CSV table of C-alpha atoms and ligand atoms in Angstrom, one decimal:
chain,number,residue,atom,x,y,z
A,1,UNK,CA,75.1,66.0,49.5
A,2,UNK,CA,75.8,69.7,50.1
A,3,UNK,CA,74.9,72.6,47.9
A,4,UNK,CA,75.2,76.3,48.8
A,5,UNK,CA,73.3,78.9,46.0
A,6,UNK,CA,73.9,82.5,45.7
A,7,UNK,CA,74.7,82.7,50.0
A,8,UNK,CA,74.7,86.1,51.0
A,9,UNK,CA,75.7,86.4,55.1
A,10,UNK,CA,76.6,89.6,56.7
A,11,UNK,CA,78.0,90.7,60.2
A,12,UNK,CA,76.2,94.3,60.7
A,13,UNK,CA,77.6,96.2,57.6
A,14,UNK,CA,80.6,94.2,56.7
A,15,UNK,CA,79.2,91.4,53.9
A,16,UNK,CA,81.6,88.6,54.3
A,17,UNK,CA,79.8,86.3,51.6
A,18,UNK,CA,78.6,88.0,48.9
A,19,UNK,CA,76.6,85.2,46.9
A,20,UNK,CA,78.6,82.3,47.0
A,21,UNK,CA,77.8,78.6,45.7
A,22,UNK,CA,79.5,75.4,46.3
A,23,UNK,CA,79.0,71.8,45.9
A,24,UNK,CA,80.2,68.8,48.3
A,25,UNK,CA,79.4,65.6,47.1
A,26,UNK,CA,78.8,62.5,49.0
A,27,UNK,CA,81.9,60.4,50.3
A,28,UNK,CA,84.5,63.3,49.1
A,29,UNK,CA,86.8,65.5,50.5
A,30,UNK,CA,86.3,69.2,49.8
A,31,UNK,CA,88.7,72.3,50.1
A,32,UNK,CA,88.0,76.1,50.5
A,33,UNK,CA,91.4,78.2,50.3
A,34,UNK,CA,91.6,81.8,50.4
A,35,UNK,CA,93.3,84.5,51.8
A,36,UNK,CA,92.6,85.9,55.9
A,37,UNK,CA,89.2,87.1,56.4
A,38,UNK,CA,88.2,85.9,52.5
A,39,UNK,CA,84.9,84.6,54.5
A,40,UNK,CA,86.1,80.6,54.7
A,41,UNK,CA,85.0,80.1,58.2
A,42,UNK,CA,81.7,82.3,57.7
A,43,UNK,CA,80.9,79.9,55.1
A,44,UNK,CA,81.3,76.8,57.7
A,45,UNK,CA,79.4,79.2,60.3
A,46,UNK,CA,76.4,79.5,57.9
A,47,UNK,CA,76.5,76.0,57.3
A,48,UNK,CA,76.5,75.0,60.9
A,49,UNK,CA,73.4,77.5,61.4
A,50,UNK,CA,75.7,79.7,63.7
A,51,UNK,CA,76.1,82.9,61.1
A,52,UNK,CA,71.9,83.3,59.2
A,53,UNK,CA,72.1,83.7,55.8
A,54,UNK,CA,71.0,87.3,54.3
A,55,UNK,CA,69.8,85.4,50.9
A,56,UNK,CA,70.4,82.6,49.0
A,57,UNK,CA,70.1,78.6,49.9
A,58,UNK,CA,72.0,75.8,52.0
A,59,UNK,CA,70.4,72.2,50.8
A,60,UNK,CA,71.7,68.6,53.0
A,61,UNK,CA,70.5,65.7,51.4
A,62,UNK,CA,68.6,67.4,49.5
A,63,UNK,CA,66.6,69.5,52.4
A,64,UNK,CA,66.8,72.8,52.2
A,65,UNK,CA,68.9,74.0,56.0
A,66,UNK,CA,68.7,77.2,55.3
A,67,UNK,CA,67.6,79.3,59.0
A,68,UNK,CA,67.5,75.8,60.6
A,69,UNK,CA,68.7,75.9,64.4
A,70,UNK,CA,72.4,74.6,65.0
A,71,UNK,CA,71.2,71.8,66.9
A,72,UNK,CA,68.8,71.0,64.0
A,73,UNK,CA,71.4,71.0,61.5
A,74,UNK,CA,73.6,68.8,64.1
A,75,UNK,CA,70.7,66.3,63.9
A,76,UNK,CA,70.6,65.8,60.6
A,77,UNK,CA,74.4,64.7,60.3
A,78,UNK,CA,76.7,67.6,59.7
A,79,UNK,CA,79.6,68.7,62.5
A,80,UNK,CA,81.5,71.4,62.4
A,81,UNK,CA,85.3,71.4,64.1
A,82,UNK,CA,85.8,75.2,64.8
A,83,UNK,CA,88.8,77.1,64.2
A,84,UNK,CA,91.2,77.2,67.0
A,85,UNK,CA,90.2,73.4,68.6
A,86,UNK,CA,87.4,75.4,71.0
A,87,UNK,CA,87.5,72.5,73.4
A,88,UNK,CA,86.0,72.7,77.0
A,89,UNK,CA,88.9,73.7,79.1
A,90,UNK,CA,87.8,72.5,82.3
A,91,UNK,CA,85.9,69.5,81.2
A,92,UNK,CA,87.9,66.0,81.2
A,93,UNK,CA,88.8,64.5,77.7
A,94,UNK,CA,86.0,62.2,77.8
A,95,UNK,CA,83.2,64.7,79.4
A,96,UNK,CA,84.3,66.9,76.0
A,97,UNK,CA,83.7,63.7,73.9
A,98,UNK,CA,80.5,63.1,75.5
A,99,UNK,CA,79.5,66.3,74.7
A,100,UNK,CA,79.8,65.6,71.2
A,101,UNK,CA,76.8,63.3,71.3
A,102,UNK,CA,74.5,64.6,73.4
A,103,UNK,CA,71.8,64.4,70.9
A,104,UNK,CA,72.4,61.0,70.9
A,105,UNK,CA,71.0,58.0,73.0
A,106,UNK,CA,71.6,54.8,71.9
A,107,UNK,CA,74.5,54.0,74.9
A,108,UNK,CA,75.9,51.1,73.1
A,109,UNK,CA,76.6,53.4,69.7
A,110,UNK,CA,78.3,55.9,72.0
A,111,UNK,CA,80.1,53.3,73.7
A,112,UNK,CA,81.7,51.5,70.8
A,113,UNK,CA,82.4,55.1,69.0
A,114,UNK,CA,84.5,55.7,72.3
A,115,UNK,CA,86.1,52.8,72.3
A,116,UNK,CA,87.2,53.5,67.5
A,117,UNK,CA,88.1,57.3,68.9
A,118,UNK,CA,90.4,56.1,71.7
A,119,UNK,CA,91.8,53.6,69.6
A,120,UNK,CA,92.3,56.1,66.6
A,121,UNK,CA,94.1,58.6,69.7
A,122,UNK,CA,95.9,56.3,71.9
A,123,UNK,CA,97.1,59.7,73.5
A,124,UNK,CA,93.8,60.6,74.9
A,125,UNK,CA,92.9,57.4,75.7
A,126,UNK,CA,95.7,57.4,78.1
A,127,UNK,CA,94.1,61.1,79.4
A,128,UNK,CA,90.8,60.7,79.5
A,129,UNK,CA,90.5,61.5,82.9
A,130,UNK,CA,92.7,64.6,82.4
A,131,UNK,CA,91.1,68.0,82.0
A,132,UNK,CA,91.3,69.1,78.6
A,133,UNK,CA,92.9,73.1,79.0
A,134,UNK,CA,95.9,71.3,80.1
A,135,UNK,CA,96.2,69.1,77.1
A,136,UNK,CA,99.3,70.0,74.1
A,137,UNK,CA,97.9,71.8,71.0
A,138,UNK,CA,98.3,68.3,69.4
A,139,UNK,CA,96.3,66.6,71.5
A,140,UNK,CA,93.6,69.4,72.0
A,141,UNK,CA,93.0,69.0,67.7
A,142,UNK,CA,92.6,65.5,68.3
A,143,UNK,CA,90.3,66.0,71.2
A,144,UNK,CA,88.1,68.5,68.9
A,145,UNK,CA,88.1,66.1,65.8
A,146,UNK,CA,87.1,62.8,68.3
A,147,UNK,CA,84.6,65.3,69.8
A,148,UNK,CA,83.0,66.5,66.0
A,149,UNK,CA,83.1,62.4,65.2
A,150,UNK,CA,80.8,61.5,68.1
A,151,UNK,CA,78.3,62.5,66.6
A,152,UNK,CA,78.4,60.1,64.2
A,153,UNK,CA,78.4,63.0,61.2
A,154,UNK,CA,77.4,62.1,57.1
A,155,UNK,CA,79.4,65.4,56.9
A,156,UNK,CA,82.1,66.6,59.2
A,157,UNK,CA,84.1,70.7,58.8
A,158,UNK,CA,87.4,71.5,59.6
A,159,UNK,CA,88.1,75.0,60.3
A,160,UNK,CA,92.0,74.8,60.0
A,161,UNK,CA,93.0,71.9,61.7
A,162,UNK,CA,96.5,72.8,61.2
A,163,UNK,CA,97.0,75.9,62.5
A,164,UNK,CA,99.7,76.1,65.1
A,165,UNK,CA,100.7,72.7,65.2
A,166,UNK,CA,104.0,70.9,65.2
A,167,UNK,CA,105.2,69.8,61.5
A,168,UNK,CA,104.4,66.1,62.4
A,169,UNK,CA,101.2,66.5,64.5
A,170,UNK,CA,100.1,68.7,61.2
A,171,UNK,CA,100.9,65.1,59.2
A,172,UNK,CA,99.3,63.0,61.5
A,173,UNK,CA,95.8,65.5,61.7
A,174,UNK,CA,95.7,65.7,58.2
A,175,UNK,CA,96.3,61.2,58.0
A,176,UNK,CA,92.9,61.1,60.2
A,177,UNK,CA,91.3,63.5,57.5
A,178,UNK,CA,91.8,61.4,55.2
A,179,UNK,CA,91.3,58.3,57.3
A,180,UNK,CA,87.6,59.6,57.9
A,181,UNK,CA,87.2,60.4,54.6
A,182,UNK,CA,88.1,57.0,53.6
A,183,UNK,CA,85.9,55.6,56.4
A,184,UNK,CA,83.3,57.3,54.3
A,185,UNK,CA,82.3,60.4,55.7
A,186,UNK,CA,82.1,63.5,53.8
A,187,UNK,CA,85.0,66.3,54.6
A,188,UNK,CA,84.8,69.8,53.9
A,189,UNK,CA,88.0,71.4,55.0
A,190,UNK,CA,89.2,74.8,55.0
A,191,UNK,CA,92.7,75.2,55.3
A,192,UNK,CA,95.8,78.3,55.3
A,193,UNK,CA,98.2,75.1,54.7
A,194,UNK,CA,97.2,75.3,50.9
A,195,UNK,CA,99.3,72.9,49.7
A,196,UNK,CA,99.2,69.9,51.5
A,197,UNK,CA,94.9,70.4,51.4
A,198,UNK,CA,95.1,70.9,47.4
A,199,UNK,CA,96.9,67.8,47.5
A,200,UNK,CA,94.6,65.8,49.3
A,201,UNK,CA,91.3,66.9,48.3
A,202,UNK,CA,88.8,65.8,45.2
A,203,UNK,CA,88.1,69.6,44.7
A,204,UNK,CA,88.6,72.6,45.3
A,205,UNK,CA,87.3,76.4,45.7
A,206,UNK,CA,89.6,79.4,46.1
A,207,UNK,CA,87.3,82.3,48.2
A,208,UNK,CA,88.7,85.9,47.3
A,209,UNK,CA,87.2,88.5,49.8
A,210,UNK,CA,83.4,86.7,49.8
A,211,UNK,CA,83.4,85.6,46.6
A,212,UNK,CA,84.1,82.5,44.5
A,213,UNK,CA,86.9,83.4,42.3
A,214,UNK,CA,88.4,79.7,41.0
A,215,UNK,CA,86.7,75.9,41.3
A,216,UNK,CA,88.1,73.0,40.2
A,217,UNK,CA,90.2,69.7,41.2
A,218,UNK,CA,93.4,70.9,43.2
A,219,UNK,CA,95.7,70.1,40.5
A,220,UNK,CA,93.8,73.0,38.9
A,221,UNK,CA,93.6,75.4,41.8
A,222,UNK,CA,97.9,74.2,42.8
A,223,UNK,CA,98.7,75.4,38.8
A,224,UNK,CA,97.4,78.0,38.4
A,225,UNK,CA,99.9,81.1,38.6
A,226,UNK,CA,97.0,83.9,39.4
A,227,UNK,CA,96.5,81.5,42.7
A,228,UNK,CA,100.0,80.6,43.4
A,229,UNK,CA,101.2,83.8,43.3
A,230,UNK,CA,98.2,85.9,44.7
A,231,UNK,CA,97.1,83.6,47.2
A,232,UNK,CA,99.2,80.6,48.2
A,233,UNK,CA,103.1,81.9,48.0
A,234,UNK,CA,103.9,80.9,51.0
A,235,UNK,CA,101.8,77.5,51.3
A,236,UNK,CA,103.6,76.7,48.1
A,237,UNK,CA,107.2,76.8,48.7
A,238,UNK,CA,107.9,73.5,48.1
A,239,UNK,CA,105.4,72.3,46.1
B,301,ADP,N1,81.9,88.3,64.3
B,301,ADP,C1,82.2,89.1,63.3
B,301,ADP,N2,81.7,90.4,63.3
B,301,ADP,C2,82.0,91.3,62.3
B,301,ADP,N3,82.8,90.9,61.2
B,301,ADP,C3,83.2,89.7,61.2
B,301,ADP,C4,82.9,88.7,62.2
B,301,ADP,N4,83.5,87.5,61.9
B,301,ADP,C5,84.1,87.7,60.7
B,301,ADP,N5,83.9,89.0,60.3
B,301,ADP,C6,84.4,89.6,59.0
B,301,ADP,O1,83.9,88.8,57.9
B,301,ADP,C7,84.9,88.6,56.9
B,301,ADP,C8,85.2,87.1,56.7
B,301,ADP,O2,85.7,86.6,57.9
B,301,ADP,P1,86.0,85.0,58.1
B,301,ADP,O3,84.9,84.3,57.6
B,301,ADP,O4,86.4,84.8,59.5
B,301,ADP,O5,87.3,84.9,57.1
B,301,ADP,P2,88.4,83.7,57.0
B,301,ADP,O6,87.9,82.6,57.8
B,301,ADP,O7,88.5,83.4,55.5
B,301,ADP,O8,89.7,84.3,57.5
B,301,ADP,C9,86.1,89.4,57.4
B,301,ADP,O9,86.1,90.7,56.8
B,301,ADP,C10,85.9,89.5,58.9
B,301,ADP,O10,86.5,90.7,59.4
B,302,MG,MG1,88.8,81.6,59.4
């Protein structure tokens, strides 16, 4: 569904991908691990249309997306959940939820999406009204995930949907993961919380400083020593 050849993106002088490739089939859930500032969320940038590509090639559905606009790459079914839940502060929970379609026009669609996100998060159901800067951390990563899913995405990103959350709201965001997944929507996840993602995914891709180092199911990638030790020691504690 996905495919990313040879991508080369750089900020000024610093090359943070330095001709990557990665596949994301239809209906599965995909993980990039790496080390801090390996180039994980440039990768999701570039895919989202936010960082251009230097060289190389991003294809959806087999059209090639390379240098399209963000909202053109919105448009064609791919959302992007940034790193660190960006929602809009002083907007309610549903104005941020209505942002997330406003490509969109078909009222009744948006309607009845509401109605599957506020039943999926009873919590912001109950604070819709409620300005979303005064939400829990918890509650602002569900806001961002409802808000990616309104536009009713073939393929949705998380940029580490678990960072700084409680133990059990990082269980319960990574359940809805996989309940969209399962829903069948494409995931492309990238997570520090190595384990638990390896676990969960169909494959896998280790990133080591803007380059593809290791592929492979995340059995693989969990087994292998060069990645448990180099990368994932702490992830892996208790694996
Ligand atoms: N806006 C930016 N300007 C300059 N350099 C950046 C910018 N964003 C990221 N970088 C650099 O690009 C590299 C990859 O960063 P990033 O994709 O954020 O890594 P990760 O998400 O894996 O931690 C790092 O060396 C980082 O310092
Ligand atoms: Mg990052």
């Amino acid at each position: 569904m996905l495919e990313i050849s040879n991508l080369v993106c750089r900020y000024g002088k610093v090359t943070a991908l330095k001709g990557i490739s990665l596949k994301v089939p239809a209906k599965q859930l995909v993980v990039l691990v790496g080390a801090n500032g390996a180039g994980k969320s440039t990768t999701l940038r570039a895919i989202s249309g936010l960082v251009p590509a230097a060289s190389g090639k991003i294809t959806f559905d087999g059209e090639d997306i390379t240098g399209m606009s963000a909202g053109r790459i919105l448009s064609l079914g791919i959302a992007h959940c940034p790193e660190g839940r960006r929602v809009f502060s002083q907007m309610t929970v549903l104005e941020n939820l209505e942002m997330g379609c406003y490509l969109r026009s078909d009222s009744k669609g948006i309607a009845s999406d509401l109605d599957h996100i506020f039943s999926l998060f009873p919590r912001l159901a109950e604070r819709r009204r409620q300005v979303a800067g005064t939400l829990s951390g918890g509650e602002q990563q569900m806001l961002a995930i409802g808000r990616a899913m309104m536009s009713r995405p073939k393929l949705i990103m998380f940029d580490e949907p678990s960072l700084g959350l409680a133990p059990n709201i990082v269980a319960q965001t990574f359940d809805i993961i996989q309940g969209i997944r399962e829903s069948g929507t494409t995931v492309l996840m990238v997570e520090q919380n190595a384990y638990a993602a390896l676990d969960m995914c169909n494959y896998a891709y280790l990133l080591e400083a803007g380059t593809m180092a290791l592929e492979g199911p995340g059995e693989k990638l969990i087994n292998d020593p060069h990645v448990r030790e180099a990368y994932l020691g702490a992830g892996l504690a208790h694996a």
